[in-house]
mmCIF file of C-alpha atoms in Angstrom:
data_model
loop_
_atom_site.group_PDB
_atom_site.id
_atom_site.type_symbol
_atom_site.label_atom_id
_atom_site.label_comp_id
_atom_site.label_asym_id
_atom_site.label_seq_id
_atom_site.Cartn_x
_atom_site.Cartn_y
_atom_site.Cartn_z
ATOM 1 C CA UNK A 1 30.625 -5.689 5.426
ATOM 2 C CA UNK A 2 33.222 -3.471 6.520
ATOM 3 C CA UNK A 3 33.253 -2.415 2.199
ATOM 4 C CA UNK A 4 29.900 -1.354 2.450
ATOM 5 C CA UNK A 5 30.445 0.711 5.757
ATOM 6 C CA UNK A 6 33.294 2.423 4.233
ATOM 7 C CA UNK A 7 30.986 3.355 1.067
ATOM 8 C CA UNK A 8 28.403 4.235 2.830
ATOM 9 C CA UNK A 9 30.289 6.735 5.311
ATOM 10 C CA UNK A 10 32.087 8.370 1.248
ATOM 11 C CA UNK A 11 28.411 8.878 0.239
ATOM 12 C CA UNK A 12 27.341 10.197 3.950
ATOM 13 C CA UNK A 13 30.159 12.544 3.849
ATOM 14 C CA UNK A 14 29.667 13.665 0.466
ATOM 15 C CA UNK A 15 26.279 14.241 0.593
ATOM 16 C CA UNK A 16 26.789 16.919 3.739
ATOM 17 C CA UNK A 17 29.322 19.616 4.356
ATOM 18 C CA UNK A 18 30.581 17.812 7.745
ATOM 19 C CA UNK A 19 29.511 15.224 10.399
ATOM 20 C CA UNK A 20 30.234 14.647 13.529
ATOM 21 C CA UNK A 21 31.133 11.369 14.569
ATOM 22 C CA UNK A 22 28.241 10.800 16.952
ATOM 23 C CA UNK A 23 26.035 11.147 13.344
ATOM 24 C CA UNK A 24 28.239 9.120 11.435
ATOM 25 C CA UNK A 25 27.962 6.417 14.079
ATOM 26 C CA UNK A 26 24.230 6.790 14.760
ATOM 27 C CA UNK A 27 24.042 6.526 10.809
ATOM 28 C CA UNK A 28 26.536 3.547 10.205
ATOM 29 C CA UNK A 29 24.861 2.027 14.010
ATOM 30 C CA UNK A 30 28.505 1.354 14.649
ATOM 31 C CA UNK A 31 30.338 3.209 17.710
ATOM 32 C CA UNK A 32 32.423 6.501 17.756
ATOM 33 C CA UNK A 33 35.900 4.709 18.169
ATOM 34 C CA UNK A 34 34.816 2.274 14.893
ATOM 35 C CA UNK A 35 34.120 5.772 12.650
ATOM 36 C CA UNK A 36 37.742 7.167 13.708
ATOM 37 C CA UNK A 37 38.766 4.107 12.814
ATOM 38 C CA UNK A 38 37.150 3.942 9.315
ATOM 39 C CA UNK A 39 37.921 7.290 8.931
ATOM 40 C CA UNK A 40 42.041 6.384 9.148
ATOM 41 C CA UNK A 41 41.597 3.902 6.523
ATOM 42 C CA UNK A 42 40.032 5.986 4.291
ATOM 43 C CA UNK A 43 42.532 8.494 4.355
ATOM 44 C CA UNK A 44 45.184 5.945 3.825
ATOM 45 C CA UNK A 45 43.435 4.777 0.788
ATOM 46 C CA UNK A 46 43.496 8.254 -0.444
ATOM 47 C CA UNK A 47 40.110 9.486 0.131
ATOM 48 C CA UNK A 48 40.494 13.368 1.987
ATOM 49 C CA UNK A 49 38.518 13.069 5.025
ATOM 50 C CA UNK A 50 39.280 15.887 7.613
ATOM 51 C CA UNK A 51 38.180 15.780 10.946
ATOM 52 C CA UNK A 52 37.855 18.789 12.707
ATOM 53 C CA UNK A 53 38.617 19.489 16.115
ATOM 54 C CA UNK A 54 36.702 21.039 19.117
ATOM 55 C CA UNK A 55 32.819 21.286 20.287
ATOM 56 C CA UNK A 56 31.619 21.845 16.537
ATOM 57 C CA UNK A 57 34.391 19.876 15.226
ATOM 58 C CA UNK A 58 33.668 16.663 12.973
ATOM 59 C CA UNK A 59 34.376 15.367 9.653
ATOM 60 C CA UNK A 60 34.231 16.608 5.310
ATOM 61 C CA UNK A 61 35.301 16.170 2.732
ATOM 62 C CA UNK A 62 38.425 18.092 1.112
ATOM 63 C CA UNK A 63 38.273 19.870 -1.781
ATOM 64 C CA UNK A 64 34.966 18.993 -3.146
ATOM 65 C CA UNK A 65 35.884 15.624 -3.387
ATOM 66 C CA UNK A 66 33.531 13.823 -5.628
ATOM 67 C CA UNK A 67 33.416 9.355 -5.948
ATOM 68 C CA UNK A 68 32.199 7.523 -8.654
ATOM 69 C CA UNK A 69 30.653 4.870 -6.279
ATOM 70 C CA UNK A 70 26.866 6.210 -6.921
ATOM 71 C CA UNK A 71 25.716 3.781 -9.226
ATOM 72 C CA UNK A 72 22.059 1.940 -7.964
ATOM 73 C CA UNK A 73 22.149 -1.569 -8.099
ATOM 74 C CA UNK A 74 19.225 -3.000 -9.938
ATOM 75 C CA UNK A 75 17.255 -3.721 -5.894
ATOM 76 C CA UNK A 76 18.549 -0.196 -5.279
ATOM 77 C CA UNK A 77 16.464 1.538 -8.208
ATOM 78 C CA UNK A 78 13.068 -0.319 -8.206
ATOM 79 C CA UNK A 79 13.192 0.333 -4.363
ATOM 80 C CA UNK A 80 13.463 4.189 -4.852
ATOM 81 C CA UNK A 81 10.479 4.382 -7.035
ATOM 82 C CA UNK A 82 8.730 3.366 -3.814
ATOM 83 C CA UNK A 83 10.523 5.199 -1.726
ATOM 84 C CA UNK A 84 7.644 7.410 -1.025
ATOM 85 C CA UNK A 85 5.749 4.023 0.724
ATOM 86 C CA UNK A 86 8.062 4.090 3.647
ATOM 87 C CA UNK A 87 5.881 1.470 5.374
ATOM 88 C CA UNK A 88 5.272 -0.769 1.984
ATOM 89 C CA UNK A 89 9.060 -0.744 2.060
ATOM 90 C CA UNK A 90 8.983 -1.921 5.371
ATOM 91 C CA UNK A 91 7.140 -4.608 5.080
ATOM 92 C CA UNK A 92 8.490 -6.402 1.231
ATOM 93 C CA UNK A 93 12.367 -5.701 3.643
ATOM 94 C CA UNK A 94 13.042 -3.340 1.310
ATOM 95 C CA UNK A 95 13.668 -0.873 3.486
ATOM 96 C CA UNK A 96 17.547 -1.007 3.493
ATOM 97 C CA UNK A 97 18.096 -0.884 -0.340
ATOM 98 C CA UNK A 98 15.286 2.663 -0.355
ATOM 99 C CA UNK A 99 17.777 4.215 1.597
ATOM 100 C CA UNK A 100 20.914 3.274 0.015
ATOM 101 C CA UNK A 101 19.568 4.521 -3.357
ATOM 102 C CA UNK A 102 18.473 7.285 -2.055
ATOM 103 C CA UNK A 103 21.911 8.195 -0.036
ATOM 104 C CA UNK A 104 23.622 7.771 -3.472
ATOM 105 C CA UNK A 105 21.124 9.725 -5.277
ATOM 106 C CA UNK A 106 21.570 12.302 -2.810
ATOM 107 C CA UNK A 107 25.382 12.283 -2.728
ATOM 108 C CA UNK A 108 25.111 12.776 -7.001
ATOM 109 C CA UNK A 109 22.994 15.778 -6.441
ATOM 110 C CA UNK A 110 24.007 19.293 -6.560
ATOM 111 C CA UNK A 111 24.971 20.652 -3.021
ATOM 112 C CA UNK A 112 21.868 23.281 -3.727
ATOM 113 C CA UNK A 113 19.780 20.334 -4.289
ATOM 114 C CA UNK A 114 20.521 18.098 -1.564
ATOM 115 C CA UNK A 115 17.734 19.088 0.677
ATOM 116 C CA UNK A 116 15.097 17.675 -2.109
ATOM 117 C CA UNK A 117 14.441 14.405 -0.262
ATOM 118 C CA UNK A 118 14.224 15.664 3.272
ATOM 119 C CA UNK A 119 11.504 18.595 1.447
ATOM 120 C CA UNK A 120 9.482 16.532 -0.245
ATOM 121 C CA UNK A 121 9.130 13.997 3.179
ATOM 122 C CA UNK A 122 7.852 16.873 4.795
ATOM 123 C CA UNK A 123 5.336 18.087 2.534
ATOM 124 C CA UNK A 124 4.228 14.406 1.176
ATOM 125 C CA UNK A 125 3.113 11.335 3.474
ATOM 126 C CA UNK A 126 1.182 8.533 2.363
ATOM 127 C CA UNK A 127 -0.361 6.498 4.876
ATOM 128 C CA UNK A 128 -2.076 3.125 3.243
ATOM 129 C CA UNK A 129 -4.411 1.572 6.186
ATOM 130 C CA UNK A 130 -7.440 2.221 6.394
ATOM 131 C CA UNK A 131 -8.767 4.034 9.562
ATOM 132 C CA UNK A 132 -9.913 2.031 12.888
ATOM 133 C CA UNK A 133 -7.593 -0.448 12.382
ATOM 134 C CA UNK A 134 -4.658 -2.041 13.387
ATOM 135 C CA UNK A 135 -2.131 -2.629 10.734
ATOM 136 C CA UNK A 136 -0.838 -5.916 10.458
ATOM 137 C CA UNK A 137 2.017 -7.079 8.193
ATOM 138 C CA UNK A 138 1.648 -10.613 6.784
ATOM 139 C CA UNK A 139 4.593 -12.703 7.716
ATOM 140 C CA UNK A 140 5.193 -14.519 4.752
ATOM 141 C CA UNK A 141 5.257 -10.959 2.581
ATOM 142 C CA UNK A 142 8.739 -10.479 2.325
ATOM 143 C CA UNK A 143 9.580 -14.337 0.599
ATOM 144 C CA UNK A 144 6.321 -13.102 -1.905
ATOM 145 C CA UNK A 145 7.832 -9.779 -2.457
ATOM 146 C CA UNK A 146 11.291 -11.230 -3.337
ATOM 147 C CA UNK A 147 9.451 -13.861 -5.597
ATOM 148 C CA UNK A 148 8.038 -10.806 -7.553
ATOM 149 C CA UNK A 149 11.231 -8.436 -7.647
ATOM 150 C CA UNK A 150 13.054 -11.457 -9.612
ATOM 151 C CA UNK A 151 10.196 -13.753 -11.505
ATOM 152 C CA UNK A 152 10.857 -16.750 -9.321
ATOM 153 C CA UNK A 153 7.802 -19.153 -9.148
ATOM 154 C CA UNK A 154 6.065 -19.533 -5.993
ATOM 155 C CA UNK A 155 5.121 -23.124 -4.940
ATOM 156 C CA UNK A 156 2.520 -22.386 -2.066
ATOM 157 C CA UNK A 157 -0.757 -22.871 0.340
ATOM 158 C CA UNK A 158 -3.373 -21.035 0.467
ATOM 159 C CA UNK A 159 -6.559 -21.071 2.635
ATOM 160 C CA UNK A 160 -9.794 -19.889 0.934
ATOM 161 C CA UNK A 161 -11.821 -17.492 2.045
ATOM 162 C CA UNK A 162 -14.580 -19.105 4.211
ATOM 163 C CA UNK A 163 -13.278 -22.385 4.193
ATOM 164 C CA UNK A 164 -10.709 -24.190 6.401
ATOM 165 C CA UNK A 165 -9.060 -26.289 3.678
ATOM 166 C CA UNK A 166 -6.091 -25.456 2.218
ATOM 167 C CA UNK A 167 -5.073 -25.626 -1.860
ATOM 168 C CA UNK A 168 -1.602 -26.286 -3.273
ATOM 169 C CA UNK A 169 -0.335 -23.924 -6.071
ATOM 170 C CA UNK A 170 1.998 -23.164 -8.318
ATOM 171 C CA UNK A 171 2.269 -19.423 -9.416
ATOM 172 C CA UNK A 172 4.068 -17.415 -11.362
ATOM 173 C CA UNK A 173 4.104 -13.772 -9.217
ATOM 174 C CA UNK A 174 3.533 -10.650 -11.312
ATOM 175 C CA UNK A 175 2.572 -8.171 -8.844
ATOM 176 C CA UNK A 176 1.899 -6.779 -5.278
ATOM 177 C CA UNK A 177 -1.466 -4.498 -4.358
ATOM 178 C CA UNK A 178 -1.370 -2.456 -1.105
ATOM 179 C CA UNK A 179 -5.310 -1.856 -0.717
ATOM 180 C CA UNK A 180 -6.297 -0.112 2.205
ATOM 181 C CA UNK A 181 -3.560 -1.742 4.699
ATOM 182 C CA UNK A 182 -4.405 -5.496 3.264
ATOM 183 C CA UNK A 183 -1.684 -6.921 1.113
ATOM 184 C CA UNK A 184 -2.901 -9.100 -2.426
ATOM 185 C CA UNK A 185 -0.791 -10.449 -4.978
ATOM 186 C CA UNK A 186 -1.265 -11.086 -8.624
ATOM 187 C CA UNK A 187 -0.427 -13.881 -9.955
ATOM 188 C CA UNK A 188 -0.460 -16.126 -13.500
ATOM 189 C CA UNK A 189 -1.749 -19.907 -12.526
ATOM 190 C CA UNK A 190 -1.644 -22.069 -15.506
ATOM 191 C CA UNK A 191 -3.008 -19.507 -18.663
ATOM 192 C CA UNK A 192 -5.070 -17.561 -15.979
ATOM 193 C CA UNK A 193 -4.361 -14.444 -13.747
ATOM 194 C CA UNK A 194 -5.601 -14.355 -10.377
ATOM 195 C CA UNK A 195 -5.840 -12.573 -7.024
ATOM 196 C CA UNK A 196 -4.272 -13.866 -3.739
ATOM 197 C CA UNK A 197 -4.625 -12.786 -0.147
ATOM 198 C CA UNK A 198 -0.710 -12.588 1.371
ATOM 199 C CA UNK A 199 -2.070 -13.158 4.930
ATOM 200 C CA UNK A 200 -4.139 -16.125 3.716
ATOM 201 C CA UNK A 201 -0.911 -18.031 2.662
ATOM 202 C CA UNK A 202 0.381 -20.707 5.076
ATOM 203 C CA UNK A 203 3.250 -21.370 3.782
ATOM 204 C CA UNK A 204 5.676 -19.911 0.560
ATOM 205 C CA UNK A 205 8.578 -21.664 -0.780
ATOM 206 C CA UNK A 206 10.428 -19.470 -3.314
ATOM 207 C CA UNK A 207 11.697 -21.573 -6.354
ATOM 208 C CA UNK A 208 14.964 -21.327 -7.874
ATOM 209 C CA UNK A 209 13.382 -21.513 -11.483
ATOM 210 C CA UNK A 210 12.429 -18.383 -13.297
ATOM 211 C CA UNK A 211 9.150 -17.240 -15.293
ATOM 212 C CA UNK A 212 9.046 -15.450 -18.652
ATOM 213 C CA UNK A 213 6.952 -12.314 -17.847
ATOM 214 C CA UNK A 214 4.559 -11.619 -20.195
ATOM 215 C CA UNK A 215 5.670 -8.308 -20.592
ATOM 216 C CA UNK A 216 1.947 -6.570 -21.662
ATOM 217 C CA UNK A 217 0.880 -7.313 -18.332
ATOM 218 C CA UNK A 218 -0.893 -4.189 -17.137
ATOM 219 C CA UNK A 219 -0.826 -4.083 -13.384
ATOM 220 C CA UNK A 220 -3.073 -0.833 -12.424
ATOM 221 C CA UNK A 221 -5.217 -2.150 -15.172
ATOM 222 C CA UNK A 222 -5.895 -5.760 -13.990
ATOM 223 C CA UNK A 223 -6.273 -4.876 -10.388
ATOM 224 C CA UNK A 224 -8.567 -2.074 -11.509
ATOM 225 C CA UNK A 225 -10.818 -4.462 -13.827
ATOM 226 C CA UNK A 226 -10.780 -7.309 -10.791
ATOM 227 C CA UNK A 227 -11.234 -4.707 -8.108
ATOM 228 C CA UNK A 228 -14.710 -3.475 -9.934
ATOM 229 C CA UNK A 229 -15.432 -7.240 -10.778
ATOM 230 C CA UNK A 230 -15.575 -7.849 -7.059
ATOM 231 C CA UNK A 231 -17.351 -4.839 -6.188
ATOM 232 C CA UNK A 232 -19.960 -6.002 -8.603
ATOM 233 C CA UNK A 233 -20.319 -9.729 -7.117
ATOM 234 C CA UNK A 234 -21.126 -8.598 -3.585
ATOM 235 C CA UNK A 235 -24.287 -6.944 -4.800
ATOM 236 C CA UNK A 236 -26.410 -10.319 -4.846
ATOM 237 C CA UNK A 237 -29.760 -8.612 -3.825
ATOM 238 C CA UNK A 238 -32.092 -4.990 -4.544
ATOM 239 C CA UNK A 239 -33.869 -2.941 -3.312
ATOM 240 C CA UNK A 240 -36.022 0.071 -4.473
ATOM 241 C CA UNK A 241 -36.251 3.442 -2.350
ATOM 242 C CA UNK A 242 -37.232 6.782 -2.935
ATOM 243 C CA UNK A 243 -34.689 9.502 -1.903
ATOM 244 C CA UNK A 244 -35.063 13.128 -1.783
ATOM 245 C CA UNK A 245 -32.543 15.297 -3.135
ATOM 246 C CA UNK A 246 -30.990 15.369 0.390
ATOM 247 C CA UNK A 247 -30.957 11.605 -0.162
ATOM 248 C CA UNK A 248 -29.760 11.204 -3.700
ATOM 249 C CA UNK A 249 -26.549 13.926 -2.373
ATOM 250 C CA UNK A 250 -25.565 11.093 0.588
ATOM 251 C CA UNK A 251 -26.431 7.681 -1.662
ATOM 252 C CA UNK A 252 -22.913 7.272 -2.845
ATOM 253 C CA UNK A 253 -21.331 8.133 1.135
ATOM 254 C CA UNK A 254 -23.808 5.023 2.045
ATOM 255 C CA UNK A 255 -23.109 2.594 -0.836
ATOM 256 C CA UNK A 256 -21.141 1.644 -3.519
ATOM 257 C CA UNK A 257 -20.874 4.937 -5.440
ATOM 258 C CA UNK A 258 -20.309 3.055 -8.970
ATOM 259 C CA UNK A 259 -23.101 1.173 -8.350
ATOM 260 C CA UNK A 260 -25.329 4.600 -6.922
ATOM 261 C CA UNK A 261 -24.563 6.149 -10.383
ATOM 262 C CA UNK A 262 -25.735 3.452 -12.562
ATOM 263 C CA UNK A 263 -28.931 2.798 -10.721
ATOM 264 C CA UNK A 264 -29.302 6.831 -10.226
ATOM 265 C CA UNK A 265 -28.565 6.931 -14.370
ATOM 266 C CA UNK A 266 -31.228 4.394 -15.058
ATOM 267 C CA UNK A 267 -34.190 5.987 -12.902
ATOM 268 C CA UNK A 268 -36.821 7.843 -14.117
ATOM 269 C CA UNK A 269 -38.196 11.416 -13.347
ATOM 270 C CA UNK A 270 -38.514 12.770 -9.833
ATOM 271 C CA UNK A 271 -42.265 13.104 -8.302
ATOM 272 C CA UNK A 272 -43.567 16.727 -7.753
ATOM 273 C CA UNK A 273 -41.866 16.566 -4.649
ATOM 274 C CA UNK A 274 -38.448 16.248 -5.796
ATOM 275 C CA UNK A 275 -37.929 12.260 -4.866
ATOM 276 C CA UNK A 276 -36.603 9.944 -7.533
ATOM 277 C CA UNK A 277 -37.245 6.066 -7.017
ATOM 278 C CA UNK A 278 -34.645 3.963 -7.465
ATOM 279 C CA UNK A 279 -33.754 0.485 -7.242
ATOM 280 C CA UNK A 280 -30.320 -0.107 -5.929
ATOM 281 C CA UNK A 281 -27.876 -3.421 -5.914
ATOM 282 C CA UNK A 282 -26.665 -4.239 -2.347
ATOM 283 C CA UNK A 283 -25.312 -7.045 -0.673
ATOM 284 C CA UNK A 284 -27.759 -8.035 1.587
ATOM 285 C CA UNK A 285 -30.629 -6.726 3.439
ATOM 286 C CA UNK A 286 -29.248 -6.944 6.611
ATOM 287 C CA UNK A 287 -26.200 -4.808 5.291
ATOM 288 C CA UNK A 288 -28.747 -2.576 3.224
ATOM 289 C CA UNK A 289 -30.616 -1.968 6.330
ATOM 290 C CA UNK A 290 -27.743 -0.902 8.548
ATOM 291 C CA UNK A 291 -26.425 1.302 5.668
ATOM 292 C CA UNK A 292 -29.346 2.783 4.283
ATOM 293 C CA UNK A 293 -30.914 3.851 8.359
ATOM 294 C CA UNK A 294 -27.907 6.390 7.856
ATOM 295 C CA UNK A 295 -30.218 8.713 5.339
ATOM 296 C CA UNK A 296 -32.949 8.913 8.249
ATOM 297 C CA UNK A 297 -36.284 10.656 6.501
ATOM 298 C CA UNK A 298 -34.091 11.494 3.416
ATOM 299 C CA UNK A 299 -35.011 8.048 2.046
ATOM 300 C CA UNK A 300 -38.448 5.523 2.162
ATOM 301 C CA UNK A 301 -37.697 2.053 1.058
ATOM 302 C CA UNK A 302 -40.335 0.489 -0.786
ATOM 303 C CA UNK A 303 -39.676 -2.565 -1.725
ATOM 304 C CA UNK A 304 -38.593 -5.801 -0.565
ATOM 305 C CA UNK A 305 -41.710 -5.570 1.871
ATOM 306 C CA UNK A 306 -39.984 -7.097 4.775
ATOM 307 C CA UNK A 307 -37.309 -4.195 4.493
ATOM 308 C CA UNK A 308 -40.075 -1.552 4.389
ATOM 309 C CA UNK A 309 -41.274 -2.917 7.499
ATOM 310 C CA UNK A 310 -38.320 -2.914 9.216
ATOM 311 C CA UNK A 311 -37.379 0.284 8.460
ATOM 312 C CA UNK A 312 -40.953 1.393 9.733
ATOM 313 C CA UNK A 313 -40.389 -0.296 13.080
ATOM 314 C CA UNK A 314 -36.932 1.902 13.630
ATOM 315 C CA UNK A 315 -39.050 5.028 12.628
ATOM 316 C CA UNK A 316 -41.412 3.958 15.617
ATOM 317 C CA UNK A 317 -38.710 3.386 18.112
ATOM 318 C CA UNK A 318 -37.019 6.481 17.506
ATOM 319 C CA UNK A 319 -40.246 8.313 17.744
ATOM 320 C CA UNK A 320 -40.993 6.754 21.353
ATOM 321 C CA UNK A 321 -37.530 7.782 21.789
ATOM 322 C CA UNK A 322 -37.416 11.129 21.279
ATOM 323 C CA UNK A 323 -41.262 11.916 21.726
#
């Protein structure tokens, strides 16, 4: 432990003109007396640390003084490729190794350079959730997340959606989505590749026995193919409107916008007025009705019948409404 501290205070040093020993401390989240301390013992191993005296006094590094001790471990580098997901990191505990390899990427840097990481976090901040909701990490994340990082099968329950049983499974993990604030892993099951719910787990035991990776495994491609797959199976119902051009501008804010451009591609001419008819997929008419009311006189639905009619009856209340 004490090892690491001692690195880590080389690289903090090295990566900075001087510290004071209130940073080093806040940094190391040791106290003041503990970084004189270190400090001694790396100078009596050999490494130049000077500490200044007085109100801007603190400690460098002599000479330029350069260490070798900047190589990533393997956790180290795949963690700084998403080191620009501080919260992701969070979440898989990852969050300890981002910052090493970033402190030792830092410390190899030019002196003229070593402002690139602070720069970039205040231009650049991606924040994942969705809006008007809480975020909420699944607990078991972090045992799925190591699973991944090393190919370790997962032996593990799982609760299906709209059920309350639970199913036993063995997977092999590939890969971890972050999709609007709700965590999904990939994973192979037998010959087949499917998609997982981390907060629907119960419980995750991490096996000591290794998978072969099947190394043309495309990620961003399967989630993207699955993602559009289950877009697809939610639309169980139609229904056919006519929108004005007003209308056909909002369609894809209301619904599904891939599935407002095929139904938009396959309808025929507008009327004299400018209205096409079209017949859109949707999930319901329940959820059609509460997401098609948003286009107000910008679109008429015509068909199912018992849509039409309930559509008319909202026109009526709003008119005794506002009359």
């Amino acid at each position: 432990m004490r090892a690491a501290r001692l690195i880590k205070m080389v690289l903090l040093l090295q990566s900075r003109p001087a510290m004071t020993a209130a940073e080093l401390a806040q940094e190391l989240e040791v106290s003041e007396r503990t970084v004189t301390r270190d400090a001694q013992a790396l100078s009596e191993a050999g490494v130049p640390v000077y500490a200044d005296r007085g109100r801007a006094g603190g400690y460098r590094l002599v000479g330029g003084y350069r260490t070798r001790l900047t190589g990533l471990a393997r956790s180290e580098a795949e963690a700084l490729f998403l080191s620009g997901l501080p919260s992701a990191l969070r979440e898989m505990g990852l969050e300890d190794a981002a910052s090493a390899a970033r402190l030792k990427v830092s410390a190899a840097l030019l002196p003229s350079l070593r402002d690139a990481s602070a720069s970039a976090a205040r231009r650049f901040h991606l924040d994942a959730p969705g809006w008007y909701q809480e975020p909420v990490t699944p607990e078991l994340l972090p045992a799925v997340a190591e699973a991944v990082w090393d190919d370790r099968i997962v032996h593990a329950r799982y609760r299906r959606s709209g059920r309350d049983e639970e199913v036993e499974r063995e997977l092999a993990p590939y890969g971890l989505v972050l999709k609007a604030g709700v965590w999904y892993l990939c994973a192979r099951v037998a010959k087949d590749f499917r998609v997982y719910r981390i907060d629907r787990f119960s419980a995750v035991a991490v096996s000591d026995e290794r998978f072969a990776r099947d190394e043309r495994f495309d990620l961003p491609g399967f989630w993207d193919e699955r993602a559009a797959q289950f877009a697809r199976s939610l639309l169980r119902t139609e229904v056919t409107v006519r929108v004005s051009e007003e209308g056909v501008r909002r369609l894809p804010y209301a619904l599904d916008r891939s599935a407002v451009q095929d139904a938009l591609d396959a309808a025929g001419p507008a009327d004299t007025r400018g209205r096409l008819t079209v017949t859109l997929p949707v999930e319901s008419l329940d959820i059609a009705y509460s997401q098609l009311l948003a286009l107000g006189p910008e679109l008429e639905v015509l068909e199912p019948a018992a849509l039409r009619a309930r559509f008319a009856a909202a026109a009526e209340r709003l008119r005794d409404l506002y009359r």
